Amino acid sequence: MITEYVINHQIEFWLMCGFVMLSLEVVTGFTTGIFLFGGMAALATGGLMSVGVLPQNLVAGISCTGIGSGVIALSLWKPLKKLQGNRSAQKDNSS
């Protein structure tokens, strides 16, 4: 029953997965990049399926989400790293 819904409603499934992953990223306090990159890629997959660029099947959705999350992670890694700052850990001399 659930699998039939997912197979028949690919666009809604990928958009829902994207929003759920982004919500989990916010709840965890932006500590994991996996939900951020995966959520953005799932939203992009749902968008590409809705305009007809991708076929609406599970293999294309999983492939696009996986490849998309890798591309998004590579493209956003340096800007997000720069946001953290270059502060080095202060040495603790207490005993």
mmCIF file of N, CA and C in Angstrom:
data_model
loop_
_atom_site.group_PDB
_atom_site.id
_atom_site.type_symbol
_atom_site.label_atom_id
_atom_site.label_comp_id
_atom_site.label_asym_id
_atom_site.label_seq_id
_atom_site.Cartn_x
_atom_site.Cartn_y
_atom_site.Cartn_z
ATOM 1 N N MET A 1 0.816 -1.182 0.000
ATOM 2 C CA MET A 1 0.000 0.000 0.000
ATOM 3 C C MET A 1 0.874 1.265 0.000
ATOM 4 N N ILE A 2 1.831 1.324 0.931
ATOM 5 C CA ILE A 2 2.716 2.487 0.971
ATOM 6 C C ILE A 2 3.642 2.482 -0.235
ATOM 7 N N THR A 3 4.116 1.301 -0.609
ATOM 8 C CA THR A 3 5.006 1.242 -1.767
ATOM 9 C C THR A 3 4.285 1.661 -3.042
ATOM 10 N N GLU A 4 3.013 1.310 -3.156
ATOM 11 C CA GLU A 4 2.247 1.738 -4.334
ATOM 12 C C GLU A 4 2.113 3.254 -4.364
ATOM 13 N N TYR A 5 1.904 3.859 -3.198
ATOM 14 C CA TYR A 5 1.797 5.321 -3.148
ATOM 15 C C TYR A 5 3.119 5.975 -3.548
ATOM 16 N N VAL A 6 4.223 5.456 -3.042
ATOM 17 C CA VAL A 6 5.537 6.028 -3.371
ATOM 18 C C VAL A 6 5.821 5.875 -4.856
ATOM 19 N N ILE A 7 5.516 4.729 -5.416
ATOM 20 C CA ILE A 7 5.773 4.498 -6.836
ATOM 21 C C ILE A 7 4.897 5.396 -7.706
ATOM 22 N N ASN A 8 3.661 5.623 -7.298
ATOM 23 C CA ASN A 8 2.736 6.417 -8.108
ATOM 24 C C ASN A 8 2.866 7.920 -7.890
ATOM 25 N N HIS A 9 3.504 8.350 -6.813
ATOM 26 C CA HIS A 9 3.626 9.773 -6.490
ATOM 27 C C HIS A 9 5.090 10.123 -6.197
ATOM 28 N N GLN A 10 5.939 9.979 -7.200
ATOM 29 C CA GLN A 10 7.367 10.202 -7.023
ATOM 30 C C GLN A 10 7.704 11.653 -6.673
ATOM 31 N N ILE A 11 7.060 12.607 -7.312
ATOM 32 C CA ILE A 11 7.367 14.017 -7.073
ATOM 33 C C ILE A 11 7.086 14.370 -5.617
ATOM 34 N N GLU A 12 5.912 13.998 -5.134
ATOM 35 C CA GLU A 12 5.542 14.305 -3.761
ATOM 36 C C GLU A 12 6.451 13.593 -2.768
ATOM 37 N N PHE A 13 6.854 12.364 -3.087
ATOM 38 C CA PHE A 13 7.731 11.599 -2.203
ATOM 39 C C PHE A 13 9.073 12.284 -2.031
ATOM 40 N N TRP A 14 9.688 12.721 -3.141
ATOM 41 C CA TRP A 14 11.013 13.334 -3.046
ATOM 42 C C TRP A 14 10.949 14.709 -2.396
ATOM 43 N N LEU A 15 9.889 15.468 -2.651
ATOM 44 C CA LEU A 15 9.738 16.756 -1.973
ATOM 45 C C LEU A 15 9.536 16.555 -0.470
ATOM 46 N N MET A 16 8.736 15.560 -0.095
ATOM 47 C CA MET A 16 8.520 15.279 1.314
ATOM 48 C C MET A 16 9.817 14.828 1.986
ATOM 49 N N CYS A 17 10.565 13.962 1.332
ATOM 50 C CA CYS A 17 11.849 13.513 1.892
ATOM 51 C C CYS A 17 12.793 14.695 2.089
ATOM 52 N N GLY A 18 12.826 15.598 1.129
ATOM 53 C CA GLY A 18 13.690 16.766 1.236
ATOM 54 C C GLY A 18 13.324 17.646 2.414
ATOM 55 N N PHE A 19 12.039 17.919 2.586
ATOM 56 C CA PHE A 19 11.614 18.762 3.705
ATOM 57 C C PHE A 19 11.830 18.075 5.050
ATOM 58 N N VAL A 20 11.635 16.753 5.101
ATOM 59 C CA VAL A 20 11.880 16.021 6.346
ATOM 60 C C VAL A 20 13.359 16.066 6.706
ATOM 61 N N MET A 21 14.235 15.865 5.723
ATOM 62 C CA MET A 21 15.674 15.907 5.996
ATOM 63 C C MET A 21 16.124 17.299 6.434
ATOM 64 N N LEU A 22 15.615 18.328 5.792
ATOM 65 C CA LEU A 22 15.975 19.688 6.194
ATOM 66 C C LEU A 22 15.436 20.010 7.583
ATOM 67 N N SER A 23 14.263 19.494 7.921
ATOM 68 C CA SER A 23 13.725 19.686 9.269
ATOM 69 C C SER A 23 14.589 18.990 10.313
ATOM 70 N N LEU A 24 15.050 17.787 9.994
ATOM 71 C CA LEU A 24 15.944 17.076 10.911
ATOM 72 C C LEU A 24 17.260 17.831 11.088
ATOM 73 N N GLU A 25 17.727 18.457 10.033
ATOM 74 C CA GLU A 25 18.964 19.237 10.125
ATOM 75 C C GLU A 25 18.778 20.420 11.065
ATOM 76 N N VAL A 26 17.640 21.078 10.996
ATOM 77 C CA VAL A 26 17.370 22.209 11.879
ATOM 78 C C VAL A 26 17.225 21.738 13.317
ATOM 79 N N VAL A 27 16.544 20.608 13.526
ATOM 80 C CA VAL A 27 16.334 20.085 14.877
ATOM 81 C C VAL A 27 17.661 19.690 15.521
ATOM 82 N N THR A 28 18.575 19.118 14.743
ATOM 83 C CA THR A 28 19.862 18.704 15.300
ATOM 84 C C THR A 28 20.827 19.872 15.457
ATOM 85 N N GLY A 29 20.433 21.048 15.056
ATOM 86 C CA GLY A 29 21.276 22.220 15.260
ATOM 87 C C GLY A 29 22.371 22.383 14.226
ATOM 88 N N PHE A 30 22.123 21.944 13.013
ATOM 89 C CA PHE A 30 23.081 22.070 11.919
ATOM 90 C C PHE A 30 24.421 21.410 12.255
ATOM 91 N N THR A 31 24.380 20.291 12.959
ATOM 92 C CA THR A 31 25.615 19.602 13.328
ATOM 93 C C THR A 31 26.020 18.559 12.299
ATOM 94 N N THR A 32 25.066 18.068 11.527
ATOM 95 C CA THR A 32 25.396 17.077 10.510
ATOM 96 C C THR A 32 25.127 17.676 9.140
ATOM 97 N N GLY A 33 26.028 17.498 8.241
ATOM 98 C CA GLY A 33 25.819 18.001 6.893
ATOM 99 C C GLY A 33 25.045 17.028 6.031
ATOM 100 N N ILE A 34 24.899 15.802 6.503
ATOM 101 C CA ILE A 34 24.265 14.768 5.688
ATOM 102 C C ILE A 34 22.804 15.117 5.420
ATOM 103 N N PHE A 35 22.083 15.548 6.450
ATOM 104 C CA PHE A 35 20.684 15.905 6.254
ATOM 105 C C PHE A 35 20.546 17.154 5.399
ATOM 106 N N LEU A 36 21.467 18.094 5.545
ATOM 107 C CA LEU A 36 21.418 19.324 4.755
ATOM 108 C C LEU A 36 21.620 19.024 3.276
ATOM 109 N N PHE A 37 22.684 18.318 2.963
ATOM 110 C CA PHE A 37 22.988 18.022 1.558
ATOM 111 C C PHE A 37 21.966 17.061 0.955
ATOM 112 N N GLY A 38 21.566 16.050 1.702
ATOM 113 C CA GLY A 38 20.567 15.108 1.206
ATOM 114 C C GLY A 38 19.210 15.755 1.012
ATOM 115 N N GLY A 39 18.829 16.631 1.923
ATOM 116 C CA GLY A 39 17.553 17.322 1.803
ATOM 117 C C GLY A 39 17.512 18.249 0.607
ATOM 118 N N MET A 40 18.593 18.972 0.399
ATOM 119 C CA MET A 40 18.644 19.868 -0.763
ATOM 120 C C MET A 40 18.611 19.066 -2.063
ATOM 121 N N ALA A 41 19.303 17.939 -2.084
ATOM 122 C CA ALA A 41 19.308 17.100 -3.290
ATOM 123 C C ALA A 41 17.940 16.464 -3.532
ATOM 124 N N ALA A 42 17.255 16.057 -2.465
ATOM 125 C CA ALA A 42 15.923 15.473 -2.631
ATOM 126 C C ALA A 42 14.932 16.516 -3.146
ATOM 127 N N LEU A 43 15.041 17.755 -2.654
ATOM 128 C CA LEU A 43 14.182 18.826 -3.170
ATOM 129 C C LEU A 43 14.481 19.097 -4.645
ATOM 130 N N ALA A 44 15.761 19.079 -4.999
ATOM 131 C CA ALA A 44 16.124 19.283 -6.403
ATOM 132 C C ALA A 44 15.600 18.145 -7.273
ATOM 133 N N THR A 45 15.646 16.924 -6.758
ATOM 134 C CA THR A 45 15.126 15.772 -7.503
ATOM 135 C C THR A 45 13.624 15.915 -7.734
ATOM 136 N N GLY A 46 12.890 16.299 -6.692
ATOM 137 C CA GLY A 46 11.448 16.515 -6.856
ATOM 138 C C GLY A 46 11.152 17.625 -7.841
ATOM 139 N N GLY A 47 11.951 18.678 -7.815
ATOM 140 C CA GLY A 47 11.768 19.775 -8.760
ATOM 141 C C GLY A 47 12.052 19.357 -10.190
ATOM 142 N N LEU A 48 13.131 18.597 -10.383
ATOM 143 C CA LEU A 48 13.461 18.123 -11.732
ATOM 144 C C LEU A 48 12.416 17.155 -12.269
ATOM 145 N N MET A 49 11.849 16.352 -11.385
ATOM 146 C CA MET A 49 10.779 15.448 -11.833
ATOM 147 C C MET A 49 9.512 16.221 -12.176
ATOM 148 N N SER A 50 9.238 17.291 -11.448
ATOM 149 C CA SER A 50 8.001 18.031 -11.702
ATOM 150 C C SER A 50 8.041 18.796 -13.025
ATOM 151 N N VAL A 51 9.226 19.223 -13.458
ATOM 152 C CA VAL A 51 9.312 19.922 -14.747
ATOM 153 C C VAL A 51 9.563 18.964 -15.906
ATOM 154 N N GLY A 52 9.742 17.681 -15.615
ATOM 155 C CA GLY A 52 9.874 16.688 -16.672
ATOM 156 C C GLY A 52 11.290 16.396 -17.122
ATOM 157 N N VAL A 53 12.283 16.881 -16.397
ATOM 158 C CA VAL A 53 13.674 16.603 -16.777
ATOM 159 C C VAL A 53 14.045 15.168 -16.427
ATOM 160 N N LEU A 54 13.570 14.700 -15.284
ATOM 161 C CA LEU A 54 13.834 13.329 -14.854
ATOM 162 C C LEU A 54 12.577 12.476 -15.009
ATOM 163 N N PRO A 55 12.743 11.193 -15.356
ATOM 164 C CA PRO A 55 11.574 10.313 -15.369
ATOM 165 C C PRO A 55 11.121 10.036 -13.941
ATOM 166 N N GLN A 56 9.845 9.767 -13.787
ATOM 167 C CA GLN A 56 9.296 9.545 -12.447
ATOM 168 C C GLN A 56 9.366 8.075 -12.077
ATOM 169 N N ASN A 57 10.587 7.611 -11.798
ATOM 170 C CA ASN A 57 10.754 6.265 -11.268
ATOM 171 C C ASN A 57 11.764 6.299 -10.129
ATOM 172 N N LEU A 58 11.763 5.255 -9.345
ATOM 173 C CA LEU A 58 12.550 5.214 -8.124
ATOM 174 C C LEU A 58 14.048 5.196 -8.400
ATOM 175 N N VAL A 59 14.479 4.508 -9.435
ATOM 176 C CA VAL A 59 15.905 4.429 -9.752
ATOM 177 C C VAL A 59 16.455 5.808 -10.117
ATOM 178 N N ALA A 60 15.726 6.543 -10.931
ATOM 179 C CA ALA A 60 16.171 7.890 -11.301
ATOM 180 C C ALA A 60 16.177 8.813 -10.085
ATOM 181 N N GLY A 61 15.212 8.663 -9.191
ATOM 182 C CA GLY A 61 15.153 9.497 -7.994
ATOM 183 C C GLY A 61 16.306 9.232 -7.046
ATOM 184 N N ILE A 62 16.578 7.966 -6.804
ATOM 185 C CA ILE A 62 17.684 7.613 -5.908
ATOM 186 C C ILE A 62 19.016 8.045 -6.507
ATOM 187 N N SER A 63 19.186 7.825 -7.800
ATOM 188 C CA SER A 63 20.431 8.208 -8.460
ATOM 189 C C SER A 63 20.639 9.714 -8.430
ATOM 190 N N CYS A 64 19.612 10.459 -8.755
ATOM 191 C CA CYS A 64 19.730 11.917 -8.773
ATOM 192 C C CYS A 64 19.961 12.470 -7.373
ATOM 193 N N THR A 65 19.319 11.898 -6.375
ATOM 194 C CA THR A 65 19.520 12.362 -5.006
ATOM 195 C C THR A 65 20.937 12.062 -4.529
ATOM 196 N N GLY A 66 21.444 10.890 -4.831
ATOM 197 C CA GLY A 66 22.813 10.544 -4.430
ATOM 198 C C GLY A 66 23.854 11.401 -5.108
ATOM 199 N N ILE A 67 23.729 11.530 -6.415
ATOM 200 C CA ILE A 67 24.695 12.345 -7.159
ATOM 201 C C ILE A 67 24.547 13.812 -6.780
ATOM 202 N N GLY A 68 23.304 14.258 -6.629
ATOM 203 C CA GLY A 68 23.059 15.652 -6.269
ATOM 204 C C GLY A 68 23.600 16.010 -4.901
ATOM 205 N N SER A 69 23.472 15.112 -3.931
ATOM 206 C CA SER A 69 24.000 15.403 -2.603
ATOM 207 C C SER A 69 25.524 15.482 -2.625
ATOM 208 N N GLY A 70 26.165 14.664 -3.437
ATOM 209 C CA GLY A 70 27.619 14.753 -3.573
ATOM 210 C C GLY A 70 28.054 16.058 -4.214
ATOM 211 N N VAL A 71 27.362 16.459 -5.266
ATOM 212 C CA VAL A 71 27.701 17.717 -5.947
ATOM 213 C C VAL A 71 27.449 18.915 -5.026
ATOM 214 N N ILE A 72 26.331 18.902 -4.315
ATOM 215 C CA ILE A 72 26.018 20.005 -3.400
ATOM 216 C C ILE A 72 27.036 20.051 -2.267
ATOM 217 N N ALA A 73 27.428 18.891 -1.741
ATOM 218 C CA ALA A 73 28.417 18.861 -0.668
ATOM 219 C C ALA A 73 29.752 19.420 -1.141
ATOM 220 N N LEU A 74 30.170 19.039 -2.340
ATOM 221 C CA LEU A 74 31.439 19.550 -2.859
ATOM 222 C C LEU A 74 31.396 21.047 -3.129
ATOM 223 N N SER A 75 30.262 21.525 -3.612
ATOM 224 C CA SER A 75 30.182 22.949 -3.947
ATOM 225 C C SER A 75 30.001 23.834 -2.713
ATOM 226 N N LEU A 76 29.396 23.317 -1.660
ATOM 227 C CA LEU A 76 29.168 24.135 -0.468
ATOM 228 C C LEU A 76 30.178 23.905 0.651
ATOM 229 N N TRP A 77 31.120 22.982 0.459
ATOM 230 C CA TRP A 77 32.033 22.643 1.546
ATOM 231 C C TRP A 77 32.895 23.833 1.967
ATOM 232 N N LYS A 78 33.560 24.479 1.018
ATOM 233 C CA LYS A 78 34.434 25.601 1.364
ATOM 234 C C LYS A 78 33.670 26.797 1.933
ATOM 235 N N PRO A 79 32.538 27.216 1.342
ATOM 236 C CA PRO A 79 31.815 28.335 1.961
ATOM 237 C C PRO A 79 31.321 28.036 3.378
ATOM 238 N N LEU A 80 30.869 26.819 3.623
ATOM 239 C CA LEU A 80 30.423 26.474 4.963
ATOM 240 C C LEU A 80 31.594 26.356 5.932
ATOM 241 N N LYS A 81 32.723 25.889 5.438
ATOM 242 C CA LYS A 81 33.927 25.812 6.270
ATOM 243 C C LYS A 81 34.406 27.209 6.641
ATOM 244 N N LYS A 82 34.290 28.142 5.689
ATOM 245 C CA LYS A 82 34.698 29.510 5.940
ATOM 246 C C LYS A 82 33.791 30.177 6.979
ATOM 247 N N LEU A 83 32.518 29.802 7.012
ATOM 248 C CA LEU A 83 31.592 30.350 8.001
ATOM 249 C C LEU A 83 31.964 29.950 9.425
ATOM 250 N N GLN A 84 32.624 28.813 9.576
ATOM 251 C CA GLN A 84 33.020 28.355 10.901
ATOM 252 C C GLN A 84 34.154 29.202 11.474
ATOM 253 N N GLY A 85 34.923 29.831 10.627
ATOM 254 C CA GLY A 85 36.024 30.659 11.098
ATOM 255 C C GLY A 85 37.318 29.876 11.236
ATOM 256 N N ASN A 86 38.399 30.602 11.395
ATOM 257 C CA ASN A 86 39.726 29.981 11.490
ATOM 258 C C ASN A 86 40.224 29.959 12.925
ATOM 259 N N ARG A 87 39.352 30.072 13.873
ATOM 260 C CA ARG A 87 39.778 30.102 15.268
ATOM 261 C C ARG A 87 40.390 28.767 15.655
ATOM 262 N N SER A 88 41.584 28.840 16.206
ATOM 263 C CA SER A 88 42.214 27.613 16.697
ATOM 264 C C SER A 88 41.842 27.435 18.169
ATOM 265 N N ALA A 89 41.914 26.232 18.637
ATOM 266 C CA ALA A 89 41.574 25.947 20.023
ATOM 267 C C ALA A 89 42.610 26.562 20.945
ATOM 268 N N GLN A 90 42.121 27.237 21.986
ATOM 269 C CA GLN A 90 43.051 27.842 22.938
ATOM 270 C C GLN A 90 43.630 26.776 23.848
ATOM 271 N N LYS A 91 44.908 26.977 24.148
ATOM 272 C CA LYS A 91 45.600 26.008 24.986
ATOM 273 C C LYS A 91 45.159 26.191 26.435
ATOM 274 N N ASP A 92 44.820 25.099 27.071
ATOM 275 C CA ASP A 92 44.392 25.130 28.471
ATOM 276 C C ASP A 92 45.577 24.796 29.354
ATOM 277 N N ASN A 93 46.044 25.765 30.130
ATOM 278 C CA ASN A 93 47.203 25.555 30.993
ATOM 279 C C ASN A 93 46.811 25.270 32.434
ATOM 280 N N SER A 94 45.561 25.073 32.698
ATOM 281 C CA SER A 94 45.146 24.813 34.077
ATOM 282 C C SER A 94 45.522 23.390 34.467
ATOM 283 N N SER A 95 45.697 23.187 35.726
ATOM 284 C CA SER A 95 46.065 21.839 36.199
ATOM 285 C C SER A 95 44.922 21.198 36.935
#
